[in-house]
Amino acid sequence: MENKQNSYHLPVTGRNILQFALPTIVMTVFNTFYTMVDGLFVSNLIGTDALSAINLTAPAIGLITAVSGMLATGGSAVVMRKMGEGKGEEACQDFTLLILTNVLVGAVMMLLGYTQMDRLLGTMGLSPQVFGFCRDYLGNYLIFTIPILLMYNFSLYLIAADRPKLSLICTVAGGVTNILLDYFLIAVLDLGIRGAAIATGLGYSITAVAGFLVFCQGKNLLHFQRPVFRFGVLFHASANGLSELATALVSGITTLLFNLAMLRFVGEDGVAAITIIMYVLMFVSALFIGYSYGVAPMVSYCHGEGNREKLKKLIAFSIRFILGASLACAAVSILFTEALVSIFTSPDSPVYGLAVTGNRLCSLALIFVGLNVFASGMFTALSNGIVSAVLAFSRSFVFTVACIQLLPLLLGGVTGVWLATPAAELLGAVMAGGFLVRYRKRYGY
């Protein structure tokens, strides 16, 4: 068991931090990449109306995964803090309880999804063709609800259990499976957008199955044990993961608001354009999300140990890395906008011009996204779910909704929609910086 914890005992240097976090970064970026490939196949083989449908169903999918994300991220911090305190058996019991809770949540969310799907889609005023695409995609996606929720959980817990390379392998295998099945189910079997949903579900299921097999083995740092119900564990995991719940919920809401704004100003072509931009931003943001997820177990472990010197070095390096990477990613996204957009749609499409203009403006958000993601994840790892939730909720909902409503009025229509995300991220970064300074002495970083 001791050998499984060696990564947590290494000196805190930039090389060791990146070596620990790199598999998670690659995993998250790759995971986002094959999500983009879904969009690529759908856009080129079915059409931009089908691409719009994937974005229009995103709020429902975000709602389905929101509670699971809360328990996964919040629970990982609780479990690894107990590991740092030397309570290994109790940590494994809590881990098992949290996984079982996620399975139950998945079953409930799947049932709700099927019963409320038509009502949700019917409120958007969609054309019959786009409505049909939405229903086909969401209906087939829901079949895989429980494996998808387990995938999110096991990806994080494999990292926490010092098995980040295995988590990466599972993600790559799932991604390759998804890409191959996308082509086979859409182009060969002609299943249309249903094929895209099935390919996604089967790709995600690989990590769910592999994680289950790994955690059944008692030799691993984390493994299944007979669970002991502790209400405090569920409460602390939920409270600690509030930021992730808030992010998932408000992401669905703000995506819906963006879609409605684009429908109002430029129609369904606008929804397709903003879908392309979201893919680009999501891909670049995955670097920061992957890094934050990758170092979170180290932050929790150092906090549990009470080792402030290691924690200070870890967070100082992380902030420097995030700020440098943020500037580089924003520059790349702006400079290569036309090439990125052309992957999804041809230059003669009405969607192309909208997406090029929008991506250049929205890419400014990448300057601030990294700090916002890391700050929220850091406070979650420090078991301060309240601050993490305030940061996530303010940035993702309060600031974003305010900017979506105000900027189109002030700047004249669609330009204001494009600038809503950069403005919200800027305000979020100011708040994140304030909290980082305020809590510096409490945690010793």
Coordinates of C-alpha atoms in Angstrom, one line a residue:
M1 CA 0.0 0.0 0.0
E2 CA 2.9 2.4 0.8
N3 CA 4.2 2.2 -2.8
K4 CA 0.9 3.4 -4.1
Q5 CA 1.4 6.7 -2.2
N6 CA 4.9 7.5 -3.5
S7 CA 3.7 10.3 -5.7
Y8 CA 2.3 12.1 -2.7
H9 CA 5.6 11.9 -0.9
L10 CA 7.8 13.3 -3.7
P11 CA 9.3 16.8 -3.3
V12 CA 7.1 19.5 -4.7
T13 CA 8.8 20.7 -7.9
G14 CA 7.5 21.9 -11.2
R15 CA 8.6 18.7 -12.8
N16 CA 7.0 16.4 -10.3
I17 CA 3.8 18.4 -10.3
L18 CA 3.5 18.3 -14.1
Q19 CA 4.5 14.6 -14.2
F20 CA 1.6 13.9 -11.8
A21 CA -0.9 16.1 -13.6
L22 CA 0.1 15.3 -17.2
P23 CA -1.9 12.2 -17.6
T24 CA -5.0 14.0 -16.4
I25 CA -4.3 16.9 -18.7
V26 CA -3.9 14.7 -21.7
M27 CA -7.0 12.7 -20.6
T28 CA -9.2 15.7 -20.3
V29 CA -7.9 17.3 -23.6
F30 CA -8.4 14.0 -25.4
N31 CA -11.8 13.5 -23.9
T32 CA -12.8 16.9 -25.2
F33 CA -11.2 16.2 -28.5
Y34 CA -13.4 13.2 -29.2
T35 CA -16.4 15.2 -28.1
M36 CA -15.4 17.6 -30.9
V37 CA -15.1 14.7 -33.3
D38 CA -18.7 13.9 -32.5
G39 CA -19.5 17.4 -33.7
L40 CA -17.3 17.0 -36.7
F41 CA -18.9 13.8 -37.9
V42 CA -22.4 15.1 -37.2
S43 CA -21.8 18.4 -39.0
N44 CA -20.2 17.0 -42.1
L45 CA -22.2 13.8 -42.4
I46 CA -25.6 14.9 -41.3
G47 CA -25.6 18.7 -41.3
T48 CA -25.5 21.9 -39.2
D49 CA -29.1 21.4 -38.1
A50 CA -28.0 18.2 -36.4
L51 CA -25.0 20.0 -34.9
S52 CA -27.4 22.6 -33.5
A53 CA -29.4 19.7 -31.9
I54 CA -26.4 18.5 -29.9
N55 CA -26.0 21.9 -28.4
L56 CA -29.7 22.3 -27.8
T57 CA -29.7 19.1 -25.7
A58 CA -26.6 20.1 -23.7
P59 CA -28.6 21.7 -20.9
A60 CA -30.6 18.5 -20.3
I61 CA -27.4 16.4 -20.4
G62 CA -25.7 18.9 -18.0
L63 CA -28.6 18.5 -15.6
I64 CA -28.3 14.7 -15.7
T65 CA -24.6 14.8 -14.8
A66 CA -24.7 17.7 -12.3
V67 CA -25.4 15.8 -9.1
S68 CA -22.9 13.0 -10.0
G69 CA -20.2 15.6 -10.7
M70 CA -20.8 17.2 -7.3
L71 CA -20.4 13.8 -5.5
A72 CA -17.4 12.8 -7.6
T73 CA -15.3 15.9 -7.1
G74 CA -16.5 16.7 -3.6
G75 CA -16.2 13.1 -2.6
S76 CA -12.7 12.7 -4.0
A77 CA -11.5 15.6 -1.8
V78 CA -13.1 14.0 1.3
V79 CA -11.7 10.6 0.6
M80 CA -8.2 11.7 -0.2
R81 CA -8.1 14.0 2.9
K82 CA -8.8 10.9 5.0
M83 CA -6.1 9.1 3.2
G84 CA -3.7 11.9 4.1
E85 CA -4.8 11.5 7.7
G86 CA -4.0 7.8 7.6
K87 CA -7.6 6.6 7.7
G88 CA -7.3 4.3 4.7
E89 CA -10.0 1.8 5.5
E90 CA -12.6 4.5 6.3
A91 CA -11.7 6.2 3.1
C92 CA -12.4 3.1 1.1
Q93 CA -15.8 2.6 2.9
D94 CA -16.7 6.2 2.0
F95 CA -15.6 5.7 -1.6
T96 CA -17.9 2.7 -2.0
L97 CA -20.8 4.6 -0.4
L98 CA -20.3 7.5 -2.8
I99 CA -20.2 5.2 -5.9
L100 CA -23.4 3.4 -4.9
T101 CA -25.0 6.8 -4.3
N102 CA -24.0 7.8 -7.9
V103 CA -25.6 4.7 -9.3
L104 CA -28.9 5.6 -7.6
V105 CA -28.7 9.2 -8.8
G106 CA -28.1 7.9 -12.3
A107 CA -31.2 5.7 -12.3
V108 CA -33.4 8.6 -11.0
M109 CA -31.9 11.1 -13.6
M110 CA -32.5 8.6 -16.5
L111 CA -36.1 8.2 -15.5
L112 CA -36.6 12.0 -15.2
G113 CA -34.9 12.5 -18.6
Y114 CA -37.3 10.2 -20.4
T115 CA -40.4 11.6 -18.8
Q116 CA -39.5 15.3 -19.2
M117 CA -37.7 15.2 -22.6
D118 CA -40.6 16.3 -24.8
R119 CA -41.7 19.0 -22.4
L120 CA -38.2 20.5 -22.3
L121 CA -37.7 20.5 -26.1
G122 CA -41.2 21.7 -26.8
T123 CA -40.5 25.1 -25.0
M124 CA -37.8 26.1 -27.5
G125 CA -39.9 26.7 -30.6
L126 CA -37.7 24.5 -32.8
S127 CA -38.4 23.5 -36.4
P128 CA -39.7 19.9 -36.8
Q129 CA -36.4 18.7 -38.2
V130 CA -34.3 20.1 -35.4
F131 CA -36.8 18.9 -32.8
G132 CA -36.5 15.4 -34.2
F133 CA -32.7 15.5 -34.1
C134 CA -32.8 16.6 -30.5
R135 CA -35.2 13.8 -29.5
D136 CA -33.2 11.1 -31.3
Y137 CA -29.9 12.2 -29.7
L138 CA -31.1 12.7 -26.2
G139 CA -33.3 9.6 -26.2
N140 CA -30.3 7.4 -27.1
Y141 CA -27.9 9.2 -24.9
L142 CA -30.0 8.5 -21.8
I143 CA -29.7 4.7 -22.2
F144 CA -26.1 5.1 -21.0
T145 CA -26.7 7.4 -18.1
I146 CA -25.3 5.1 -15.4
P147 CA -22.2 4.1 -17.3
I148 CA -21.5 7.8 -18.1
L149 CA -21.9 8.8 -14.5
L150 CA -19.5 6.0 -13.4
M151 CA -17.1 7.1 -16.1
Y152 CA -16.9 10.6 -14.6
N153 CA -16.4 9.2 -11.1
F154 CA -13.9 6.5 -11.9
S155 CA -11.8 8.9 -14.0
L156 CA -11.3 11.1 -10.9
Y157 CA -10.9 8.3 -8.4
L158 CA -8.3 6.5 -10.6
I159 CA -6.3 9.8 -10.5
A160 CA -6.8 10.1 -6.7
A161 CA -5.7 6.4 -6.3
D162 CA -2.4 7.3 -8.0
R163 CA -3.4 5.5 -11.2
P164 CA -3.5 8.6 -13.6
K165 CA -1.9 6.6 -16.4
L166 CA -4.6 4.0 -16.3
S167 CA -7.3 6.7 -16.3
L168 CA -5.6 8.2 -19.4
I169 CA -5.4 4.8 -21.1
C170 CA -9.2 4.3 -20.5
T171 CA -10.0 7.7 -21.8
V172 CA -7.9 7.2 -25.0
A173 CA -9.4 3.8 -25.5
G174 CA -12.9 5.2 -25.0
G175 CA -12.1 8.1 -27.4
V176 CA -10.8 5.9 -30.1
T177 CA -13.9 3.6 -29.7
N178 CA -16.1 6.7 -30.0
I179 CA -14.4 8.0 -33.1
L180 CA -14.5 4.6 -34.9
L181 CA -18.1 4.0 -33.9
D182 CA -19.1 7.5 -35.0
Y183 CA -18.0 6.7 -38.5
F184 CA -19.4 3.2 -38.5
L185 CA -22.8 4.0 -37.0
I186 CA -23.3 7.3 -38.9
A187 CA -21.7 6.7 -42.3
V188 CA -21.9 2.9 -42.7
L189 CA -25.1 1.9 -40.9
D190 CA -26.8 5.3 -41.6
L191 CA -28.1 5.6 -38.0
G192 CA -27.8 9.4 -38.2
I193 CA -27.6 11.4 -35.0
R194 CA -28.7 8.3 -33.0
G195 CA -25.4 6.7 -34.0
A196 CA -23.5 9.7 -32.5
A197 CA -25.3 9.3 -29.2
I198 CA -24.7 5.5 -29.1
A199 CA -21.0 5.9 -30.0
T200 CA -20.6 8.4 -27.2
G201 CA -22.3 6.2 -24.7
L202 CA -20.2 3.1 -25.6
G203 CA -17.0 5.1 -25.6
Y204 CA -17.7 6.3 -22.1
S205 CA -18.6 2.9 -20.9
I206 CA -15.0 1.6 -21.3
T207 CA -13.8 3.7 -18.4
A208 CA -16.8 2.6 -16.3
V209 CA -16.1 -1.1 -16.9
A210 CA -12.3 -0.8 -16.4
G211 CA -12.7 1.3 -13.2
F212 CA -15.1 -1.2 -11.8
L213 CA -12.7 -4.0 -12.4
V214 CA -9.8 -2.1 -10.9
F215 CA -11.6 -1.0 -7.7
C216 CA -12.7 -4.6 -7.1
Q217 CA -9.1 -5.4 -6.3
G218 CA -8.1 -4.9 -2.7
K219 CA -4.4 -4.2 -3.5
N220 CA -5.2 -0.8 -4.9
L221 CA -4.9 2.4 -2.8
L222 CA -8.7 2.8 -3.2
H223 CA -10.9 -0.2 -3.5
F224 CA -14.4 -1.3 -2.8
Q225 CA -15.2 -2.3 0.8
R226 CA -18.5 -3.0 2.5
P227 CA -19.9 0.6 2.8
V228 CA -20.7 2.2 6.1
F229 CA -23.5 4.8 5.8
R230 CA -22.3 8.0 7.2
F231 CA -24.6 10.9 6.6
G232 CA -21.7 13.3 7.3
V233 CA -19.7 11.9 4.3
L234 CA -22.6 12.5 1.9
F235 CA -23.2 15.9 3.4
H236 CA -19.5 17.0 3.2
A237 CA -19.1 15.5 -0.3
S238 CA -22.2 17.4 -1.5
A239 CA -21.2 20.6 0.2
N240 CA -17.6 20.3 -1.0
G241 CA -18.7 19.7 -4.5
L242 CA -21.3 22.5 -4.6
S243 CA -19.1 24.4 -7.1
E244 CA -19.2 21.5 -9.6
L245 CA -23.0 21.2 -9.1
A246 CA -23.4 24.9 -9.6
T247 CA -21.1 24.8 -12.7
A248 CA -23.0 22.0 -14.3
L249 CA -26.4 23.4 -13.6
V250 CA -25.7 26.9 -14.6
S251 CA -23.7 25.7 -17.6
G252 CA -27.0 24.2 -18.9
I253 CA -28.9 27.3 -18.1
T254 CA -26.4 29.7 -19.7
T255 CA -26.1 27.4 -22.8
L256 CA -29.9 27.6 -23.1
L257 CA -29.7 31.4 -22.8
F258 CA -27.0 31.6 -25.5
N259 CA -29.0 29.4 -27.8
L260 CA -32.2 31.5 -27.3
A261 CA -30.2 34.7 -27.9
M262 CA -28.8 33.3 -31.1
L263 CA -32.2 32.1 -32.3
R264 CA -33.5 35.6 -31.7
F265 CA -30.8 37.4 -33.5
V266 CA -29.7 35.1 -36.4
G267 CA -31.8 31.9 -36.2
E268 CA -30.7 28.3 -36.2
D269 CA -27.5 29.1 -38.1
G270 CA -26.5 31.1 -35.0
V271 CA -26.9 28.1 -32.8
A272 CA -24.7 26.1 -35.1
A273 CA -22.1 28.9 -35.0
I274 CA -22.1 29.1 -31.2
T275 CA -21.8 25.3 -31.1
I276 CA -18.6 25.4 -33.1
I277 CA -17.2 28.2 -30.8
M278 CA -18.1 26.2 -27.7
Y279 CA -16.2 23.2 -29.1
V280 CA -13.1 25.4 -29.6
L281 CA -13.3 27.1 -26.2
M282 CA -14.1 23.7 -24.5
F283 CA -11.0 22.1 -26.1
V284 CA -8.6 24.8 -25.0
S285 CA -10.2 25.1 -21.5
A286 CA -9.7 21.3 -21.1
L287 CA -6.0 22.1 -20.5
F288 CA -6.9 24.1 -17.4
I289 CA -9.6 21.7 -16.2
G290 CA -7.2 18.7 -16.6
Y291 CA -4.4 20.4 -14.7
S292 CA -6.8 21.5 -11.9
Y293 CA -8.2 17.9 -11.6
G294 CA -4.7 16.5 -11.8
V295 CA -3.3 18.5 -8.9
A296 CA -6.5 18.4 -6.7
P297 CA -5.6 15.1 -5.0
M298 CA -2.1 16.5 -4.2
V299 CA -3.7 19.7 -2.7
S300 CA -6.1 17.6 -0.6
Y301 CA -3.3 15.2 0.5
C302 CA -1.0 18.1 1.6
H303 CA -3.9 19.8 3.4
G304 CA -4.7 16.5 5.2
E305 CA -1.1 16.2 6.2
G306 CA -0.9 19.7 7.4
N307 CA 2.2 20.3 5.3
R308 CA 1.9 24.0 4.5
E309 CA 5.3 24.3 2.9
K310 CA 4.5 21.7 0.2
L311 CA 1.1 23.3 -0.3
K312 CA 2.6 26.7 -0.8
K313 CA 5.0 25.5 -3.4
L314 CA 2.3 23.5 -5.2
I315 CA -0.2 26.4 -5.5
A316 CA 2.5 29.0 -6.4
F317 CA 3.8 26.9 -9.3
S318 CA 0.2 26.2 -10.4
I319 CA -0.8 29.8 -10.6
R320 CA 2.4 30.6 -12.6
F321 CA 1.7 27.7 -15.0
I322 CA -2.0 28.6 -15.4
L323 CA -1.3 32.3 -16.2
G324 CA 1.4 31.5 -18.8
A325 CA -0.7 28.8 -20.5
S326 CA -3.7 31.1 -20.5
L327 CA -2.0 33.8 -22.6
A328 CA -0.5 31.2 -25.0
C329 CA -3.9 29.5 -25.6
A330 CA -5.8 32.7 -26.2
A331 CA -3.2 33.8 -28.8
V332 CA -3.3 30.4 -30.6
S333 CA -7.1 30.4 -30.7
I334 CA -7.3 33.9 -32.1
L335 CA -4.5 33.4 -34.7
F336 CA -5.9 30.1 -36.0
T337 CA -9.6 30.9 -35.9
E338 CA -10.3 30.4 -39.6
A339 CA -8.6 27.0 -39.6
L340 CA -10.4 25.9 -36.5
V341 CA -13.8 26.9 -37.8
S342 CA -13.2 25.4 -41.3
I343 CA -12.9 21.9 -39.6
F344 CA -16.7 22.0 -38.9
T345 CA -18.1 24.0 -41.8
S346 CA -17.1 25.2 -45.3
P347 CA -16.3 28.9 -46.0
D348 CA -19.3 29.2 -48.3
S349 CA -21.7 28.3 -45.4
P350 CA -23.6 31.1 -43.7
V351 CA -22.5 29.6 -40.4
Y352 CA -18.7 30.1 -41.3
G353 CA -18.7 33.9 -41.1
L354 CA -20.6 34.0 -37.9
A355 CA -18.3 31.4 -36.2
V356 CA -15.1 33.2 -37.3
T357 CA -16.2 36.5 -35.9
G358 CA -17.5 34.9 -32.8
N359 CA -14.5 32.8 -32.1
R360 CA -12.1 35.8 -32.3
L361 CA -14.1 37.7 -29.7
C362 CA -14.9 34.7 -27.4
S363 CA -11.2 33.6 -27.4
L364 CA -10.5 36.6 -25.1
A365 CA -12.2 34.6 -22.4
L366 CA -9.3 32.1 -22.4
I367 CA -7.0 34.7 -20.8
F368 CA -9.1 34.4 -17.6
V369 CA -10.7 30.9 -17.7
G370 CA -7.6 29.1 -16.4
L371 CA -7.4 31.1 -13.1
N372 CA -11.1 30.8 -12.6
V373 CA -11.1 27.0 -13.0
F374 CA -8.0 26.5 -10.9
A375 CA -9.2 28.7 -8.0
S376 CA -12.5 26.9 -7.8
G377 CA -10.9 23.5 -8.0
M378 CA -8.3 24.5 -5.4
F379 CA -10.9 25.5 -2.8
T380 CA -12.8 22.3 -3.5
A381 CA -9.6 20.3 -2.8
L382 CA -9.1 22.3 0.4
S383 CA -12.6 21.2 1.5
N384 CA -13.9 24.8 1.3
G385 CA -16.9 24.0 -0.9
I386 CA -18.6 27.3 0.0
V387 CA -15.9 29.5 -1.5
S388 CA -15.6 27.2 -4.5
A389 CA -19.3 27.3 -5.1
V390 CA -19.4 31.1 -4.8
L391 CA -16.7 31.4 -7.4
A392 CA -18.2 28.9 -9.8
F393 CA -21.8 30.2 -9.4
S394 CA -20.8 33.9 -9.8
R395 CA -18.6 33.3 -12.8
S396 CA -20.8 30.8 -14.6
F397 CA -24.2 32.1 -13.8
V398 CA -24.5 35.6 -12.2
F399 CA -21.9 37.3 -14.4
T400 CA -22.7 35.3 -17.5
V401 CA -26.5 35.9 -17.3
A402 CA -26.0 39.6 -16.6
C403 CA -23.6 39.9 -19.6
I404 CA -25.9 37.9 -21.9
Q405 CA -28.8 40.2 -21.0
L406 CA -26.9 43.6 -21.0
L407 CA -24.2 43.5 -23.6
P408 CA -26.5 42.8 -26.7
L409 CA -28.4 45.9 -25.7
L410 CA -25.3 48.0 -25.2
L411 CA -23.3 46.7 -28.2
G412 CA -26.0 46.0 -30.7
G413 CA -27.2 42.4 -31.0
V414 CA -24.9 39.5 -31.7
T415 CA -21.6 41.2 -30.9
G416 CA -22.8 41.5 -27.3
V417 CA -23.5 37.8 -27.3
W418 CA -20.0 37.0 -28.4
L419 CA -18.4 39.3 -25.7
A420 CA -20.6 38.0 -22.9
T421 CA -18.3 35.1 -22.1
P422 CA -15.0 37.1 -22.0
A423 CA -16.7 39.8 -19.8
A424 CA -18.1 37.2 -17.4
E425 CA -14.7 35.4 -17.2
L426 CA -12.9 38.8 -16.5
L427 CA -15.3 39.5 -13.6
G428 CA -14.8 36.0 -12.3
A429 CA -11.0 36.3 -12.4
V430 CA -11.2 39.5 -10.3
M431 CA -13.3 37.7 -7.7
A432 CA -11.0 34.6 -7.8
G433 CA -7.9 36.8 -7.2
G434 CA -9.6 38.4 -4.2
F435 CA -10.4 35.0 -2.6
L436 CA -6.9 33.7 -3.3
V437 CA -5.5 36.7 -1.4
R438 CA -8.0 36.6 1.4
Y439 CA -7.5 32.9 2.3
R440 CA -3.8 32.8 1.8
K441 CA -2.9 32.9 5.5
R442 CA -5.6 30.4 6.6
Y443 CA -4.3 27.6 4.4
G444 CA -0.6 28.7 4.4
Y445 CA -0.1 28.9 0.6

